């Protein structure tokens, strides 16, 4: 096991294909170990991590915290609402202040694209992007691809459909890059008004027809309708969106392949991008994705911080 080439993880661009597969192998080991009674591997007791979440999160923040504690780190959970950020202290001064307390790693989520790279100017600590605006969510892409790999063992000949609000989704941006690196066959289905011009950058098919997208798919990944980011009137109503782009049990069971899985990064809007109960069906791996979030983030921190010998 060698340390990762990149010091910081801003997006999946920093990861070589070989490193991605090494992370998958590590995640498998950690996942198994996490399910046993004596499970911790406290090898980073002398390291301090700051979870700098300036935007809300349930899955990413808590899974990082579990990963960090699994590895024995000192964990500083930055609380935005009770911090001096709420008194207009800048992000730069916040990071300069925290870094004076000897931080080794920042895990940062922020609404501004590029915030992780921005804070790197003010700290020697390593940095993991936990979601920056519409730009990137690399650890979500890692846990998603790990979930696919764990289920199918390969990306070759798999048909992966990603359906939903492409424009506002950092999840799809990182996933398209990583799935392209891993050689998957991708179809994206999104309303034209919610499809960015940059979509032509990736090797994928595109359709506005949800049936065409689901037909013959091994993986159907829904994207969250980002209600808090919809300020431009890019679609008529949630009802109309659901009627045209919603993933329903009927569509999935009729058109997806026999052993197909349903994925979604969460949080889900039941009755909008997914029908009310499809997330609870046996082919939904949404909760498995959350579980895999802990294992993949543990693997990433372990490798980034130079862990060796498990
Ligand atoms: N998928 C995801 O990033 O979820 P959270 O916002 O809950 O972290």
Short mmCIF file of C-alpha atoms and ligand atoms in Angstrom, two decimals:
data_model
loop_
_atom_site.label_atom_id
_atom_site.label_comp_id
_atom_site.label_asym_id
_atom_site.label_seq_id
_atom_site.Cartn_x
_atom_site.Cartn_y
_atom_site.Cartn_z
CA UNK A 1 0.00 0.00 0.00
CA UNK A 2 1.46 3.37 -0.99
CA UNK A 3 0.25 6.81 0.08
CA UNK A 4 -1.97 8.66 -2.37
CA UNK A 5 -0.26 10.68 -5.05
CA UNK A 6 -2.39 13.76 -4.35
CA UNK A 7 -2.09 15.49 -1.00
CA UNK A 8 -5.63 16.89 -1.11
CA UNK A 9 -8.87 15.61 -2.64
CA UNK A 10 -10.76 18.41 -4.39
CA UNK A 11 -12.43 16.12 -6.93
CA UNK A 12 -11.99 12.66 -8.41
CA UNK A 13 -9.47 14.13 -10.92
CA UNK A 14 -6.89 13.65 -8.18
CA UNK A 15 -7.39 9.88 -8.18
CA UNK A 16 -5.60 7.47 -10.51
CA UNK A 17 -7.67 4.44 -11.58
CA UNK A 18 -5.26 2.16 -9.71
CA UNK A 19 -5.77 4.23 -6.55
CA UNK A 20 -9.55 3.95 -6.90
CA UNK A 21 -9.31 0.15 -6.98
CA UNK A 22 -6.93 0.22 -3.99
CA UNK A 23 -9.50 2.30 -2.12
CA UNK A 24 -12.20 -0.24 -3.01
CA UNK A 25 -10.05 -3.07 -1.61
CA UNK A 26 -9.40 -1.10 1.58
CA UNK A 27 -13.08 -0.20 1.90
CA UNK A 28 -13.97 -3.90 1.66
CA UNK A 29 -11.55 -4.69 4.52
CA UNK A 30 -12.82 -1.82 6.67
CA UNK A 31 -16.47 -2.68 6.01
CA UNK A 32 -15.88 -6.23 7.19
CA UNK A 33 -13.93 -5.06 10.22
CA UNK A 34 -16.64 -2.52 11.13
CA UNK A 35 -19.18 -5.31 11.41
CA UNK A 36 -17.12 -7.24 13.99
CA UNK A 37 -17.32 -6.53 17.77
CA UNK A 38 -13.69 -5.39 18.30
CA UNK A 39 -13.40 -3.27 15.28
CA UNK A 40 -11.46 -0.02 15.70
CA UNK A 41 -8.06 0.64 14.19
CA UNK A 42 -6.82 3.65 16.21
CA UNK A 43 -3.67 4.33 14.22
CA UNK A 44 -4.03 8.12 13.90
CA UNK A 45 -4.30 9.03 17.61
CA UNK A 46 -1.83 11.86 17.10
CA UNK A 47 -3.84 13.45 14.25
CA UNK A 48 -6.58 16.06 14.52
CA UNK A 49 -9.31 16.46 11.91
CA UNK A 50 -11.71 19.37 11.62
CA UNK A 51 -15.09 18.70 10.02
CA UNK A 52 -15.78 22.16 8.61
CA UNK A 53 -19.37 21.78 7.43
CA UNK A 54 -20.72 25.22 6.55
CA UNK A 55 -23.67 23.66 4.67
CA UNK A 56 -26.05 21.08 6.18
CA UNK A 57 -25.33 17.36 5.91
CA UNK A 58 -26.52 14.15 7.52
CA UNK A 59 -24.85 11.34 5.56
CA UNK A 60 -21.48 12.89 4.69
CA UNK A 61 -20.77 14.57 8.02
CA UNK A 62 -21.73 11.64 10.23
CA UNK A 63 -20.00 9.05 8.08
CA UNK A 64 -16.79 11.09 8.09
CA UNK A 65 -17.01 11.40 11.87
CA UNK A 66 -17.45 7.62 12.27
CA UNK A 67 -14.54 7.01 9.88
CA UNK A 68 -12.28 9.42 11.75
CA UNK A 69 -13.16 7.90 15.14
CA UNK A 70 -12.62 4.40 13.74
CA UNK A 71 -9.07 5.51 12.91
CA UNK A 72 -8.59 7.02 16.40
CA UNK A 73 -8.35 10.68 15.30
CA UNK A 74 -9.12 13.70 17.48
CA UNK A 75 -12.31 15.01 15.91
CA UNK A 76 -13.23 18.69 15.95
CA UNK A 77 -16.77 19.23 14.71
CA UNK A 78 -17.05 22.85 13.68
CA UNK A 79 -20.49 24.22 14.50
CA UNK A 80 -21.30 26.99 12.02
CA UNK A 81 -24.29 28.50 13.79
CA UNK A 82 -22.43 28.92 17.10
CA UNK A 83 -19.13 29.94 15.47
CA UNK A 84 -17.70 33.36 14.71
CA UNK A 85 -18.69 32.78 11.06
CA UNK A 86 -22.16 33.78 12.24
CA UNK A 87 -20.56 37.06 13.42
CA UNK A 88 -19.21 37.65 9.87
CA UNK A 89 -15.71 36.26 10.45
CA UNK A 90 -14.41 35.26 7.03
CA UNK A 91 -13.64 31.70 5.92
CA UNK A 92 -9.97 32.70 5.57
CA UNK A 93 -9.79 33.95 9.18
CA UNK A 94 -11.74 30.94 10.41
CA UNK A 95 -9.20 28.58 8.82
CA UNK A 96 -6.22 30.64 10.03
CA UNK A 97 -7.68 30.51 13.56
CA UNK A 98 -8.46 26.78 13.53
CA UNK A 99 -5.09 25.96 11.97
CA UNK A 100 -3.36 27.63 14.94
CA UNK A 101 -4.81 24.72 16.94
CA UNK A 102 -2.78 22.19 14.92
CA UNK A 103 -5.26 20.71 12.48
CA UNK A 104 -3.90 17.89 10.28
CA UNK A 105 -6.93 17.40 8.04
CA UNK A 106 -9.93 19.50 7.03
CA UNK A 107 -13.09 17.89 5.69
CA UNK A 108 -14.95 20.82 4.20
CA UNK A 109 -18.46 21.31 2.86
CA UNK A 110 -19.35 24.77 1.62
CA UNK A 111 -21.89 26.32 -0.76
CA UNK A 112 -19.13 28.12 -2.73
CA UNK A 113 -17.49 26.08 -5.52
CA UNK A 114 -13.72 26.02 -5.03
CA UNK A 115 -13.82 26.56 -1.24
CA UNK A 116 -11.58 23.53 -0.52
CA UNK A 117 -8.86 24.83 -2.85
CA UNK A 118 -9.36 28.35 -1.45
CA UNK A 119 -8.69 27.28 2.15
CA UNK A 120 -5.56 25.39 1.11
CA UNK A 121 -3.89 28.82 0.77
CA UNK A 122 -4.20 29.37 4.52
CA UNK A 123 -3.28 26.01 6.00
CA UNK A 124 -0.69 23.25 5.75
CA UNK A 125 -3.34 20.68 6.67
CA UNK A 126 -4.58 18.16 4.12
CA UNK A 127 -8.04 18.78 2.67
CA UNK A 128 -10.96 16.61 1.58
CA UNK A 129 -13.84 18.16 -0.33
CA UNK A 130 -17.13 17.00 1.19
CA UNK A 131 -19.21 18.92 -1.38
CA UNK A 132 -18.65 22.45 -2.73
CA UNK A 133 -21.63 24.13 -4.34
CA UNK A 134 -22.44 22.70 -7.77
CA UNK A 135 -18.80 21.78 -8.36
CA UNK A 136 -17.92 18.39 -6.91
CA UNK A 137 -18.66 15.70 -4.33
CA UNK A 138 -15.77 13.24 -4.80
CA UNK A 139 -16.42 11.03 -1.77
CA UNK A 140 -20.04 10.53 -2.88
CA UNK A 141 -18.75 9.35 -6.27
CA UNK A 142 -16.31 7.01 -4.49
CA UNK A 143 -19.00 5.42 -2.34
CA UNK A 144 -21.37 5.18 -5.33
CA UNK A 145 -18.82 3.47 -7.55
CA UNK A 146 -17.77 1.20 -4.67
CA UNK A 147 -21.42 0.18 -4.22
CA UNK A 148 -21.66 -0.66 -7.94
CA UNK A 149 -18.33 -2.51 -7.89
CA UNK A 150 -19.30 -4.48 -4.79
CA UNK A 151 -22.54 -5.61 -6.47
CA UNK A 152 -21.32 -6.30 -10.03
CA UNK A 153 -17.54 -6.81 -9.65
CA UNK A 154 -16.74 -4.77 -12.77
CA UNK A 155 -17.89 -1.74 -14.76
CA UNK A 156 -17.41 -3.46 -18.10
CA UNK A 157 -20.68 -4.02 -19.99
CA UNK A 158 -22.75 -2.37 -17.24
CA UNK A 159 -25.37 0.12 -18.30
CA UNK A 160 -25.69 2.93 -15.77
CA UNK A 161 -28.49 5.51 -16.04
CA UNK A 162 -28.43 8.73 -14.06
CA UNK A 163 -31.78 10.51 -13.96
CA UNK A 164 -32.69 13.91 -12.53
CA UNK A 165 -31.58 17.47 -11.96
CA UNK A 166 -28.14 17.46 -13.59
CA UNK A 167 -27.68 21.24 -13.54
CA UNK A 168 -27.67 21.63 -9.75
CA UNK A 169 -25.96 18.33 -8.92
CA UNK A 170 -22.36 18.11 -7.76
CA UNK A 171 -22.95 14.38 -7.30
CA UNK A 172 -23.44 13.75 -11.02
CA UNK A 173 -20.43 15.88 -11.95
CA UNK A 174 -18.07 13.79 -9.82
CA UNK A 175 -19.81 10.54 -10.76
CA UNK A 176 -19.56 11.20 -14.51
CA UNK A 177 -15.83 11.80 -14.21
CA UNK A 178 -15.21 8.73 -12.09
CA UNK A 179 -17.49 6.41 -14.08
CA UNK A 180 -15.77 7.62 -17.26
CA UNK A 181 -12.37 6.77 -15.74
CA UNK A 182 -13.66 3.31 -14.80
CA UNK A 183 -15.03 2.66 -18.28
CA UNK A 184 -18.77 2.48 -17.56
CA UNK A 185 -21.49 2.87 -20.18
CA UNK A 186 -23.52 5.88 -19.00
CA UNK A 187 -26.86 7.37 -20.00
CA UNK A 188 -28.04 10.64 -18.49
CA UNK A 189 -31.69 11.68 -18.46
CA UNK A 190 -32.48 15.22 -17.40
CA UNK A 191 -34.92 17.95 -18.47
CA UNK A 192 -33.27 20.17 -21.13
CA UNK A 193 -33.61 23.19 -18.86
CA UNK A 194 -31.71 21.34 -16.12
CA UNK A 195 -28.87 20.13 -18.36
CA UNK A 196 -25.65 22.19 -18.39
CA UNK A 197 -23.69 22.84 -21.60
CA UNK A 198 -20.69 21.04 -20.06
CA UNK A 199 -22.54 17.71 -20.49
CA UNK A 200 -20.75 17.26 -23.84
CA UNK A 201 -17.43 16.91 -21.93
CA UNK A 202 -18.24 13.36 -20.89
CA UNK A 203 -18.46 10.09 -22.72
CA UNK A 204 -22.16 9.29 -22.30
CA UNK A 205 -25.53 9.13 -24.02
CA UNK A 206 -28.20 11.67 -23.28
CA UNK A 207 -31.99 11.43 -23.39
CA UNK A 208 -35.03 13.35 -22.16
CA UNK A 209 -37.05 10.14 -22.09
CA UNK A 210 -37.09 8.38 -18.71
CA UNK A 211 -38.29 5.06 -20.21
CA UNK A 212 -35.42 5.07 -22.70
CA UNK A 213 -33.02 5.78 -19.83
CA UNK A 214 -34.24 2.95 -17.61
CA UNK A 215 -34.63 0.37 -20.40
CA UNK A 216 -31.86 -2.25 -20.15
CA UNK A 217 -30.13 -0.55 -17.21
CA UNK A 218 -28.19 -2.43 -14.54
CA UNK A 219 -27.95 0.65 -12.34
CA UNK A 220 -30.56 3.39 -12.13
CA UNK A 221 -29.32 6.35 -10.14
CA UNK A 222 -31.82 9.05 -9.23
CA UNK A 223 -30.62 12.55 -8.44
CA UNK A 224 -32.12 14.74 -5.79
CA UNK A 225 -34.31 17.60 -6.95
CA UNK A 226 -32.36 20.36 -5.21
CA UNK A 227 -35.33 22.32 -3.97
CA UNK A 228 -33.16 24.83 -2.10
CA UNK A 229 -31.23 25.71 -5.29
CA UNK A 230 -34.25 26.09 -7.63
CA UNK A 231 -34.44 29.87 -7.91
CA UNK A 232 -34.51 30.24 -11.70
CA UNK A 233 -37.87 28.67 -12.61
CA UNK A 234 -36.17 25.97 -14.70
CA UNK A 235 -39.16 23.63 -14.55
CA UNK A 236 -42.91 24.21 -14.28
CA UNK A 237 -43.85 22.38 -11.08
CA UNK A 238 -42.77 19.45 -8.92
CA UNK A 239 -45.90 17.59 -10.05
CA UNK A 240 -45.00 17.99 -13.72
CA UNK A 241 -41.37 17.07 -13.01
CA UNK A 242 -42.50 13.90 -11.21
CA UNK A 243 -44.86 12.95 -14.05
CA UNK A 244 -42.11 13.26 -16.68
CA UNK A 245 -38.92 12.29 -14.85
CA UNK A 246 -39.98 10.45 -11.68
CA UNK A 247 -38.59 6.91 -11.24
CA UNK A 248 -41.50 4.64 -10.34
CA UNK A 249 -41.73 1.00 -9.34
CA UNK A 250 -43.72 0.30 -12.52
CA UNK A 251 -41.04 1.78 -14.79
CA UNK A 252 -38.15 0.18 -12.90
CA UNK A 253 -39.71 -3.29 -12.73
CA UNK A 254 -40.83 -3.21 -16.36
CA UNK A 255 -37.74 -1.76 -18.04
CA UNK A 256 -34.61 -2.19 -15.90
CA UNK A 257 -32.55 -5.40 -16.16
CA UNK A 258 -33.36 -8.37 -13.93
CA UNK A 259 -30.74 -7.80 -11.23
CA UNK A 260 -30.71 -4.02 -11.54
CA UNK A 261 -30.20 -1.78 -8.51
CA UNK A 262 -31.70 1.59 -7.62
CA UNK A 263 -29.34 4.20 -6.22
CA UNK A 264 -29.76 7.72 -4.88
CA UNK A 265 -27.24 9.88 -3.00
CA UNK A 266 -29.87 11.20 -0.58
CA UNK A 267 -31.54 13.04 0.88
CA UNK A 268 -34.49 11.80 -1.17
CA UNK A 269 -37.67 13.71 -1.99
CA UNK A 270 -40.30 10.95 -1.98
CA UNK A 271 -42.93 11.64 -4.61
CA UNK A 272 -40.63 13.94 -6.61
CA UNK A 273 -37.60 12.21 -8.18
CA UNK A 274 -38.63 8.82 -6.76
CA UNK A 275 -42.13 7.39 -6.32
CA UNK A 276 -43.21 7.21 -2.68
CA UNK A 277 -42.10 3.67 -1.86
CA UNK A 278 -39.52 2.66 -4.48
CA UNK A 279 -36.70 3.55 -2.07
CA UNK A 280 -37.92 0.74 0.22
CA UNK A 281 -37.94 -2.00 -2.43
CA UNK A 282 -35.49 -4.92 -2.34
CA UNK A 283 -33.60 -3.57 -5.35
CA UNK A 284 -32.94 -0.21 -3.66
CA UNK A 285 -29.36 0.04 -2.32
CA UNK A 286 -29.79 3.54 -0.91
CA UNK A 287 -29.10 2.45 2.69
CA UNK A 288 -26.18 0.30 1.51
CA UNK A 289 -24.72 3.43 -0.10
CA UNK A 290 -24.85 5.15 3.29
CA UNK A 291 -23.13 2.18 4.96
CA UNK A 292 -20.49 2.15 2.23
CA UNK A 293 -19.95 5.87 2.85
CA UNK A 294 -18.34 5.04 6.20
CA UNK A 295 -16.07 2.34 4.75
CA UNK A 296 -14.96 4.33 1.68
CA UNK A 297 -14.29 7.50 3.69
CA UNK A 298 -12.28 5.46 6.20
CA UNK A 299 -10.28 4.02 3.30
CA UNK A 300 -9.71 7.47 1.82
CA UNK A 301 -8.49 9.04 5.09
CA UNK A 302 -6.31 6.00 5.78
CA UNK A 303 -4.65 6.24 2.39
CA UNK A 304 -4.37 10.04 2.30
CA UNK A 305 -2.75 10.15 5.74
CA UNK A 306 -0.23 7.46 4.80
CA UNK A 307 -1.69 4.46 6.65
CA UNK A 308 0.02 1.17 5.94
CA UNK A 309 -0.03 -2.47 6.91
CA UNK A 310 -3.51 -3.81 7.56
N1 LIG B 1 -25.44 12.68 -0.23
C1 LIG B 1 -25.14 13.66 0.63
O1 LIG B 1 -24.19 14.41 0.43
O2 LIG B 1 -25.97 13.75 1.70
P1 LIG B 1 -25.81 14.76 2.91
O3 LIG B 1 -26.14 16.14 2.39
O4 LIG B 1 -26.78 14.30 3.96
O5 LIG B 1 -24.39 14.70 3.39
#
